Coordinates of C-alpha atoms in Angstrom, one line a residue:
M1 CA -33.3 28.9 -16.5
V2 CA -29.7 27.9 -16.8
Q3 CA -29.1 24.4 -15.3
W4 CA -25.3 24.3 -15.2
T5 CA -23.1 26.1 -12.6
S6 CA -19.6 25.7 -14.2
T7 CA -18.1 24.9 -17.5
V8 CA -15.4 22.5 -18.7
G9 CA -13.5 23.5 -21.8
A10 CA -12.8 21.1 -24.7
A11 CA -9.0 21.2 -24.3
Q12 CA -9.3 20.6 -20.5
L13 CA -11.7 17.7 -20.9
A14 CA -9.6 16.1 -23.6
R15 CA -6.5 16.2 -21.3
Q16 CA -8.4 14.6 -18.5
L17 CA -9.7 11.9 -20.7
R18 CA -6.3 11.1 -22.2
S19 CA -4.8 10.9 -18.7
Q20 CA -6.9 7.8 -18.0
Q21 CA -5.2 4.5 -18.4
A22 CA -6.4 2.3 -21.3
R23 CA -7.7 -1.2 -20.5
P24 CA -9.4 -3.6 -22.9
T25 CA -12.8 -4.5 -21.5
G26 CA -14.7 -6.0 -24.4
P27 CA -15.2 -9.7 -25.0
G28 CA -11.9 -11.5 -25.7
G29 CA -10.0 -8.5 -24.6
R30 CA -11.3 -6.2 -27.4
K31 CA -11.6 -2.5 -26.7
P32 CA -15.1 -1.1 -26.6
P33 CA -16.4 1.1 -29.5
A34 CA -15.0 4.6 -29.5
Y35 CA -18.3 6.2 -28.5
R36 CA -18.7 3.8 -25.6
A37 CA -15.1 4.4 -24.3
L38 CA -15.7 8.2 -24.5
A39 CA -19.0 7.9 -22.6
D40 CA -17.4 5.7 -19.9
G41 CA -14.4 8.1 -19.6
V42 CA -16.7 11.1 -19.0
R43 CA -18.7 9.1 -16.5
L44 CA -15.6 8.1 -14.6
L45 CA -14.5 11.7 -14.3
V46 CA -18.0 12.6 -12.9
L47 CA -18.1 9.7 -10.4
E48 CA -14.6 10.5 -9.3
G49 CA -15.4 14.2 -8.8
R50 CA -12.8 15.5 -11.3
V51 CA -15.6 17.0 -13.5
P52 CA -18.2 18.6 -11.2
V53 CA -21.8 17.7 -11.3
A54 CA -23.8 20.4 -13.2
A55 CA -20.7 21.4 -15.3
R56 CA -21.5 22.4 -18.8
L57 CA -19.6 20.2 -21.3
P58 CA -18.2 21.4 -24.6
A59 CA -20.3 21.4 -27.8
E60 CA -20.0 18.2 -29.8
R61 CA -18.0 19.8 -32.6
E62 CA -15.5 21.4 -30.1
L63 CA -14.8 18.2 -28.3
A64 CA -14.5 16.2 -31.5
L65 CA -11.8 18.6 -32.7
A66 CA -10.0 18.4 -29.3
L67 CA -10.0 14.6 -29.3
A68 CA -9.4 14.2 -33.1
V69 CA -12.5 12.0 -33.4
S70 CA -15.7 12.3 -35.5
R71 CA -18.6 14.4 -34.3
T72 CA -20.7 11.3 -34.7
T73 CA -18.6 9.6 -32.0
V74 CA -19.1 12.5 -29.6
A75 CA -22.8 12.7 -30.3
A76 CA -23.3 9.0 -29.7
A77 CA -21.3 9.2 -26.4
Y78 CA -23.4 12.2 -25.2
E79 CA -26.6 10.2 -26.1
A80 CA -25.4 7.2 -24.1
L81 CA -24.6 9.5 -21.1
R82 CA -28.1 11.0 -21.3
A83 CA -29.7 7.5 -21.4
E84 CA -27.7 6.5 -18.2
G85 CA -28.5 9.7 -16.3
F86 CA -25.1 11.2 -16.4
L87 CA -25.9 14.0 -18.8
E88 CA -28.8 16.4 -19.2
S89 CA -29.4 18.7 -22.2
R90 CA -31.7 21.4 -23.3
R91 CA -31.9 23.2 -26.6
G92 CA -30.1 26.5 -26.4
A93 CA -28.6 25.8 -23.0
G94 CA -26.2 22.9 -24.0
S95 CA -25.4 19.7 -22.0
W96 CA -24.3 19.5 -18.4
T97 CA -23.2 16.6 -16.2
A98 CA -25.5 14.9 -13.7
V99 CA -25.7 11.8 -11.5
P100 CA -28.6 9.3 -11.7
A101 CA -31.0 9.0 -8.9
G102 CA -29.6 6.9 -6.1
N103 CA -25.9 7.7 -6.9
P104 CA -24.0 9.7 -4.3
L105 CA -22.6 13.0 -5.3
P106 CA -18.8 12.7 -5.8
A107 CA -16.8 14.6 -3.2
R108 CA -14.8 17.4 -4.7
G109 CA -12.2 17.3 -1.9
L110 CA -11.3 14.9 0.9
E111 CA -14.1 15.6 3.4
P112 CA -14.4 13.1 6.2
L113 CA -17.4 10.8 6.3
P114 CA -20.2 11.8 8.8
P115 CA -19.8 9.9 12.1
E116 CA -23.0 7.9 11.5
S117 CA -21.4 6.3 8.4
L118 CA -18.3 5.0 10.0
G119 CA -19.8 1.8 11.2
S120 CA -20.1 0.3 7.7
M121 CA -17.4 2.1 5.8
I122 CA -13.6 2.3 6.6
D123 CA -12.7 5.9 5.9
L124 CA -9.2 6.3 4.3
G125 CA -10.2 9.6 2.7
C126 CA -9.2 12.0 5.4
A127 CA -5.8 12.2 7.0
A128 CA -6.9 13.1 10.5
L129 CA -6.7 11.4 13.9
P130 CA -8.9 11.5 17.0
A131 CA -8.0 14.1 19.6
P132 CA -5.0 13.3 21.9
E133 CA -6.7 13.1 25.2
P134 CA -6.6 14.1 28.0
W135 CA -5.0 17.2 26.4
L136 CA -8.0 18.4 24.5
T137 CA -10.1 18.4 27.6
R138 CA -7.4 20.1 29.7
A139 CA -6.8 22.8 27.0
V140 CA -10.5 23.6 26.8
Q141 CA -10.8 23.8 30.6
G142 CA -7.7 26.0 30.7
A143 CA -9.3 28.2 28.0
L144 CA -12.5 28.6 29.9
E145 CA -10.6 29.8 33.0
E146 CA -8.9 32.5 30.9
L147 CA -12.0 33.5 29.0
P148 CA -13.8 36.0 31.4
P149 CA -11.6 39.1 30.5
Y150 CA -12.2 38.5 26.8
A151 CA -15.9 38.1 27.3
H152 CA -16.1 41.8 28.3
T153 CA -14.7 42.8 24.9
H154 CA -16.4 42.7 21.4
G155 CA -14.5 39.5 20.7
D156 CA -13.2 40.4 17.2
Y157 CA -9.5 40.0 16.8
P158 CA -8.8 40.0 13.0
A159 CA -5.0 39.4 13.5
G160 CA -5.6 36.9 16.3
L161 CA -5.4 37.2 20.1
P162 CA -2.3 39.2 21.1
A163 CA -1.2 36.6 23.6
L164 CA -1.3 33.8 21.0
R165 CA 0.5 35.9 18.3
Q166 CA 3.2 36.5 20.9
M167 CA 3.3 32.8 21.8
I168 CA 3.7 31.7 18.2
A169 CA 6.3 34.4 17.5
D170 CA 8.3 33.3 20.5
R171 CA 8.3 29.7 19.3
Y172 CA 9.9 30.7 16.0
T173 CA 12.4 32.9 17.9
A174 CA 13.4 29.9 20.0
L175 CA 14.1 28.0 16.8
G176 CA 16.7 30.7 15.8
I177 CA 14.3 32.6 13.6
P178 CA 13.7 36.0 15.2
T179 CA 10.0 36.8 14.9
M180 CA 7.8 39.6 16.2
P181 CA 4.1 39.2 17.0
E182 CA 3.5 41.7 14.1
Q183 CA 4.7 39.0 11.8
I184 CA 1.9 36.6 12.9
M185 CA -1.7 36.4 11.9
V186 CA -3.9 33.7 13.4
T187 CA -6.3 32.1 11.0
T188 CA -9.1 29.6 10.9
G189 CA -6.9 26.6 10.1
A190 CA -4.2 26.3 7.4
M191 CA -6.9 26.4 4.7
G192 CA -8.1 29.8 5.9
A193 CA -4.5 31.0 5.8
I194 CA -3.8 29.8 2.3
D195 CA -7.2 31.1 1.1
A196 CA -6.3 34.6 2.4
I197 CA -2.9 34.4 0.8
C198 CA -4.2 33.4 -2.6
H199 CA -6.8 36.1 -2.6
L200 CA -4.2 38.7 -1.7
F201 CA -1.4 37.7 -4.1
A202 CA -2.9 35.6 -6.9
G203 CA -5.9 37.1 -8.7
R204 CA -7.9 35.3 -11.4
G205 CA -5.6 34.1 -14.1
E206 CA -2.4 34.4 -12.0
R207 CA 0.0 31.4 -12.1
I208 CA 0.7 29.4 -9.0
A209 CA 3.5 26.7 -9.1
V210 CA 2.6 23.6 -7.1
E211 CA 4.3 20.3 -6.4
S212 CA 3.1 17.4 -8.5
P213 CA 1.5 15.6 -6.6
S214 CA 0.2 18.0 -4.0
Y215 CA -2.5 18.3 -1.3
A216 CA -5.8 17.9 -3.1
N217 CA -7.9 20.3 -1.1
I218 CA -5.4 23.1 -1.6
L219 CA -5.3 22.5 -5.3
Q220 CA -9.1 22.7 -5.4
L221 CA -9.0 25.9 -3.3
M222 CA -6.6 27.5 -5.8
R223 CA -8.7 26.4 -8.8
E224 CA -11.7 28.1 -7.3
T225 CA -9.8 31.4 -6.9
G226 CA -9.3 31.3 -10.7
A227 CA -5.6 30.6 -10.5
R228 CA -3.7 28.8 -13.3
L229 CA -1.8 25.9 -11.7
V230 CA 1.7 25.1 -12.9
P231 CA 2.7 21.6 -11.8
V232 CA 6.4 20.8 -10.8
A233 CA 7.1 17.1 -10.7
M234 CA 8.5 15.6 -7.5
E235 CA 11.4 13.2 -7.5
E236 CA 10.5 9.5 -7.2
G237 CA 10.0 8.0 -3.8
L238 CA 11.0 10.2 -0.9
G239 CA 13.5 12.2 -2.8
G240 CA 11.5 15.4 -2.5
W241 CA 11.9 18.5 -4.7
D242 CA 13.6 18.3 -8.1
M243 CA 15.5 21.6 -8.0
N244 CA 16.3 21.7 -11.7
R245 CA 12.6 21.5 -12.5
W246 CA 11.8 24.2 -9.9
R247 CA 14.4 26.6 -11.3
Q248 CA 13.1 26.1 -14.8
V249 CA 9.5 26.7 -13.9
L250 CA 10.3 29.7 -11.7
R251 CA 12.4 31.2 -14.5
D252 CA 10.1 30.4 -17.5
A253 CA 6.6 30.6 -16.0
A254 CA 7.3 33.4 -13.5
P255 CA 4.5 32.3 -11.2
R256 CA 3.1 34.9 -8.7
L257 CA 3.0 32.2 -6.0
A258 CA 4.5 28.8 -5.3
Y259 CA 3.0 26.4 -2.8
V260 CA 5.2 23.7 -1.2
V261 CA 5.0 21.2 1.7
A262 CA 8.6 20.8 2.9
D263 CA 8.0 18.6 5.9
F264 CA 6.6 15.1 5.4
H265 CA 4.9 16.1 2.2
N266 CA 1.2 15.4 1.6
P267 CA 0.8 12.9 -0.1
T268 CA 4.2 11.4 -0.7
G269 CA 5.7 11.8 2.8
A270 CA 9.0 13.3 1.5
L271 CA 11.1 15.5 3.7
A272 CA 13.1 18.3 1.9
D273 CA 16.7 18.5 3.0
E274 CA 18.3 21.8 4.1
Q275 CA 20.2 22.5 0.9
R276 CA 17.0 22.1 -1.2
R277 CA 15.2 24.5 1.1
R278 CA 18.0 27.1 0.8
D279 CA 18.1 26.7 -3.0
L280 CA 14.3 27.0 -3.4
V281 CA 14.2 30.2 -1.4
D282 CA 17.0 31.6 -3.5
A283 CA 15.3 30.6 -6.8
A284 CA 12.0 32.1 -5.7
R285 CA 13.6 35.3 -4.6
S286 CA 15.4 35.6 -8.0
A287 CA 12.2 35.0 -9.9
G288 CA 10.1 37.4 -7.8
T289 CA 7.8 34.5 -6.7
V290 CA 6.3 34.5 -3.2
L291 CA 6.9 31.1 -1.7
V292 CA 4.1 29.7 0.5
V293 CA 5.4 27.0 2.8
D294 CA 2.9 24.7 4.5
E295 CA 4.4 23.5 7.8
T296 CA 1.3 21.6 9.1
M297 CA 3.1 18.3 9.1
N298 CA 6.3 19.6 10.7
E299 CA 5.7 18.2 14.2
L300 CA 4.9 14.7 13.0
R301 CA 8.3 13.1 12.7
L302 CA 7.6 9.4 13.5
D303 CA 11.1 8.0 13.7
A304 CA 13.2 9.2 16.7
D305 CA 16.5 9.3 14.8
I306 CA 15.5 12.0 12.3
D307 CA 17.6 15.1 12.3
M308 CA 15.1 17.7 11.2
P309 CA 16.4 20.5 8.8
R310 CA 15.9 24.1 9.6
R311 CA 12.5 25.7 8.7
V312 CA 12.3 27.1 5.2
C313 CA 11.7 30.6 6.7
A314 CA 15.1 30.4 8.4
F315 CA 16.5 31.2 4.9
D316 CA 14.3 34.3 4.6
P317 CA 14.0 35.6 8.2
A318 CA 12.4 38.9 7.3
G319 CA 9.5 37.0 5.6
S320 CA 9.6 39.0 2.3
T321 CA 9.9 35.9 0.1
V322 CA 8.6 33.1 2.3
L323 CA 5.1 33.0 3.8
T324 CA 4.9 30.3 6.4
V325 CA 1.6 28.6 7.2
G326 CA 1.2 26.5 10.4
S327 CA -1.7 24.8 12.0
A328 CA -2.8 22.8 15.0
S329 CA -5.1 20.6 12.9
K330 CA -2.6 17.9 12.0
A331 CA -0.3 18.1 15.0
F332 CA -3.1 18.3 17.6
W333 CA -6.6 17.8 16.3
A334 CA -8.5 18.6 13.1
G335 CA -11.5 19.9 15.2
M336 CA -9.3 22.6 16.6
R337 CA -9.4 25.0 13.6
I338 CA -6.4 27.2 14.5
G339 CA -3.8 28.1 11.9
W340 CA -1.4 31.0 11.4
V341 CA 0.7 32.8 8.9
R342 CA 4.3 34.1 9.5
A343 CA 5.3 36.8 7.1
A344 CA 6.7 40.4 6.9
P345 CA 4.7 42.9 9.0
D346 CA 3.4 44.7 5.9
V347 CA 2.1 41.4 4.4
I348 CA 0.4 40.6 7.7
R349 CA -1.2 44.1 7.7
S350 CA -2.5 43.5 4.2
L351 CA -3.9 40.1 5.1
V352 CA -5.6 41.4 8.2
A353 CA -7.2 44.3 6.3
A354 CA -8.5 42.0 3.6
R355 CA -9.9 39.7 6.3
A356 CA -12.7 42.2 7.2
Y357 CA -14.5 41.0 4.1
A358 CA -14.1 37.3 4.8
D359 CA -14.4 35.6 8.2
M360 CA -13.6 38.6 10.5
G361 CA -11.5 36.5 12.9
T362 CA -10.8 33.2 14.5
P363 CA -12.9 32.0 17.5
V364 CA -11.5 33.2 20.8
L365 CA -12.0 30.1 22.9
E366 CA -10.0 27.9 20.5
Q367 CA -7.2 30.4 20.4
L368 CA -7.1 30.4 24.2
A369 CA -7.0 26.6 24.2
I370 CA -3.9 26.5 21.9
N371 CA -2.3 29.3 23.8
W372 CA -2.8 27.3 27.0
L373 CA -1.3 24.2 25.5
M374 CA 1.8 26.1 24.2
G375 CA 2.3 28.0 27.4
T376 CA 2.1 25.0 29.8
G377 CA 4.1 22.4 28.0
G378 CA 0.9 20.5 27.1
W379 CA 1.5 21.1 23.4
E380 CA 4.7 19.0 23.4
Q381 CA 3.0 16.2 25.4
A382 CA 0.0 16.2 23.1
V383 CA 2.1 16.1 20.0
E384 CA 4.0 13.1 21.4
V385 CA 0.7 11.3 21.9
R386 CA -0.1 12.1 18.3
R387 CA 3.2 10.8 17.1
S388 CA 2.7 7.6 18.9
Q389 CA -0.7 7.1 17.4
A390 CA 0.5 7.9 13.9
R391 CA 3.6 5.6 14.2
E392 CA 1.5 2.7 15.4
N393 CA -1.0 3.2 12.6
R394 CA 1.7 3.6 10.0
D395 CA 3.4 0.3 10.9
A396 CA 0.1 -1.6 11.0
L397 CA -1.1 -0.2 7.7
V398 CA 2.3 -0.9 5.9
A399 CA 2.3 -4.5 7.2
A400 CA -1.3 -5.1 6.1
V401 CA -0.9 -3.6 2.6
R402 CA 2.3 -5.6 2.1
R403 CA 0.6 -8.8 3.1
E404 CA -2.7 -8.3 1.1
L405 CA -1.4 -6.4 -1.9
P406 CA 2.2 -7.4 -2.5
D407 CA 2.4 -5.9 -5.9
W408 CA 1.6 -2.4 -4.7
E409 CA 4.7 -0.2 -4.4
F410 CA 5.5 2.6 -1.9
A411 CA 8.3 4.1 0.1
V412 CA 7.6 4.2 3.9
P413 CA 7.8 7.8 5.0
R414 CA 9.5 8.7 8.3
G415 CA 6.9 11.2 9.3
G416 CA 3.6 12.7 8.4
L417 CA 0.2 11.0 8.0
T418 CA 0.2 9.6 4.4
L419 CA 1.4 6.7 2.3
W420 CA 1.6 7.3 -1.5
V421 CA 1.0 4.0 -3.2
R422 CA 1.5 2.9 -6.8
T423 CA -1.3 0.4 -7.5
G424 CA 0.4 -2.1 -9.8
G425 CA -0.8 -0.6 -13.0
L426 CA -4.5 -0.4 -12.0
S427 CA -6.6 2.8 -12.2
G428 CA -6.7 4.6 -8.9
S429 CA -10.0 6.1 -10.0
R430 CA -11.6 2.7 -10.6
L431 CA -10.2 1.4 -7.3
A432 CA -11.8 4.4 -5.5
V433 CA -15.2 3.6 -7.1
A434 CA -14.9 -0.2 -6.4
G435 CA -13.7 0.6 -2.9
E436 CA -17.0 2.3 -2.1
R437 CA -18.8 -1.0 -3.1
V438 CA -16.8 -3.1 -0.7
G439 CA -16.7 -0.7 2.2
V440 CA -13.5 1.2 2.1
R441 CA -13.2 4.8 1.1
V442 CA -9.9 5.8 -0.5
P443 CA -8.9 8.9 -2.6
S444 CA -7.4 8.2 -6.0
G445 CA -4.1 9.7 -7.3
P446 CA -5.7 12.2 -9.8
R447 CA -7.1 14.2 -6.9
F448 CA -3.5 15.1 -6.0
G449 CA -2.5 16.1 -9.5
V450 CA -3.3 18.7 -12.2
D451 CA -5.5 17.6 -15.1
G452 CA -5.7 13.9 -14.3
A453 CA -2.2 13.0 -13.5
F454 CA -1.3 10.1 -11.1
E455 CA -4.1 7.7 -12.3
G456 CA -2.0 4.8 -11.1
Y457 CA -1.8 5.9 -7.5
V458 CA -3.9 6.0 -4.3
R459 CA -3.2 7.8 -1.0
L460 CA -3.5 5.9 2.3
P461 CA -3.5 7.8 5.5
F462 CA -2.3 6.6 8.9
T463 CA -5.8 6.8 10.5
V464 CA -6.5 3.1 11.3
S465 CA -4.6 0.5 13.3
G466 CA -4.7 -3.1 14.4
P467 CA -7.7 -5.2 13.1
V468 CA -9.1 -2.2 11.3
A469 CA -5.9 -1.7 9.3
D470 CA -6.0 -5.4 8.5
E471 CA -9.6 -5.2 7.4
A472 CA -9.0 -2.1 5.3
A473 CA -6.3 -3.9 3.4
V474 CA -8.6 -6.9 2.8
R475 CA -11.3 -4.6 1.4
L476 CA -8.7 -2.9 -0.8
A477 CA -7.7 -6.3 -2.1
A478 CA -11.4 -7.0 -2.8
A479 CA -11.6 -3.7 -4.7
V480 CA -8.6 -4.8 -6.8
D481 CA -10.4 -8.0 -7.7
L482 CA -13.4 -6.1 -8.8
V483 CA -11.4 -3.9 -11.0
R484 CA -9.4 -6.7 -12.5
S485 CA -12.4 -8.8 -13.2
G486 CA -14.3 -5.9 -14.8
A487 CA -17.2 -6.6 -12.6
G488 CA -19.5 -3.5 -12.4
A489 CA -17.8 -2.0 -15.4
G490 CA -21.1 -0.4 -16.4
A491 CA -22.5 2.3 -14.1
D492 CA -20.2 1.6 -11.2
T493 CA -16.8 1.2 -12.7
P494 CA -16.5 3.0 -16.1
R495 CA -13.9 2.2 -18.7
S496 CA -11.3 4.6 -19.8
F497 CA -11.0 6.6 -23.0
V498 CA -7.8 7.3 -24.9
A499 CA -8.2 9.3 -28.1

């Protein structure tokens, strides 16, 4: 019986290993033996979730060629991993990754901790806030009042409730972007929208251009559809898109899709200006690339003096080049899994037709709740509560990090929910592992890149405030001390490998 569920190629594993930052860890600052560094590098990738558990690793000879090391080095590294419980092997079936008994399985995305774990662990892994009450309760009560007529139907609305499709279309029209309800499909969150788009437009092996860094869960979703991700580097700080790079990638790689977050980008917080938006739409149209624009952070401007640029779809009003994805999850509440796609009517019809083989439709009660909010003015008031929460959290977290970790570098975003932090030359992956030991959960930079990029970064969301933000920064500083001291550099904090 085959024990592995996925495979990791030699070239891919070599890229991921080389992306790790080197750090002498032996006595007197000496580097560990080559086999030990290789074993520790693979173990770090498994603990950090960048190589899945139960993934078949390359044969010894293949990996040795990819890394330009001897086969003996790879064989010794594999033997060390087997002895430590991070590798299992069987003659004829190869070797596959594992975790020793008692070690938690690494998260492949940024799933929130279960509520029962929150007492002992500060969770900075998930960029989501509690519901903005009393608006959640009022919206559900309003939805229940409107539910009876729908209860007499079969309840399946693959394109979404007509009333909510009209409401969303009217909101775009009010922004100066004429939109018909036929251009809207309601989905189960933004993830559901992007999953449907990827399956329709980007079959296995198709190229998708993505910002680098980008939102980790979307990158993983695209990988699992079999897409080939083409990273396009962002400008430093809050500069946003580098249009010269985008033009080159769209021209040379000819990706089928491109995925971007124009509004308070996750994770950097950058806000693309209007000229960049126009230029990117023009470049995508010229290349024949479908541009997927994630607007889930659009409502979360935190500074009152921001003059928000027009939506990206304003430069493609018919929706033939730009597919816009919106959601209630960030602006309102993550537990309200309502998203939507705005596109040309023929694209919407294709997405709806394909949906019959996926989730059939989005829950009616939640759609009615969002429709009630948008129709009564409750949406604007709830969003203002959300902005106030995020603004307070941002300011508290920034102050705490600056006080406890003065050598960490970041630009303070003017909206959104995330802070993208350069960690003073330390490995973000090691900090994530050490953070679990001292009671703070933080995602490392490589989760937001392709093939191990951004090892020197972590992402901090605006989800805690006051004393909790202070304590989070204190625990992060403790994690830094662990990494710098090399404490736990065995099973808990693996060393890096650079061929």
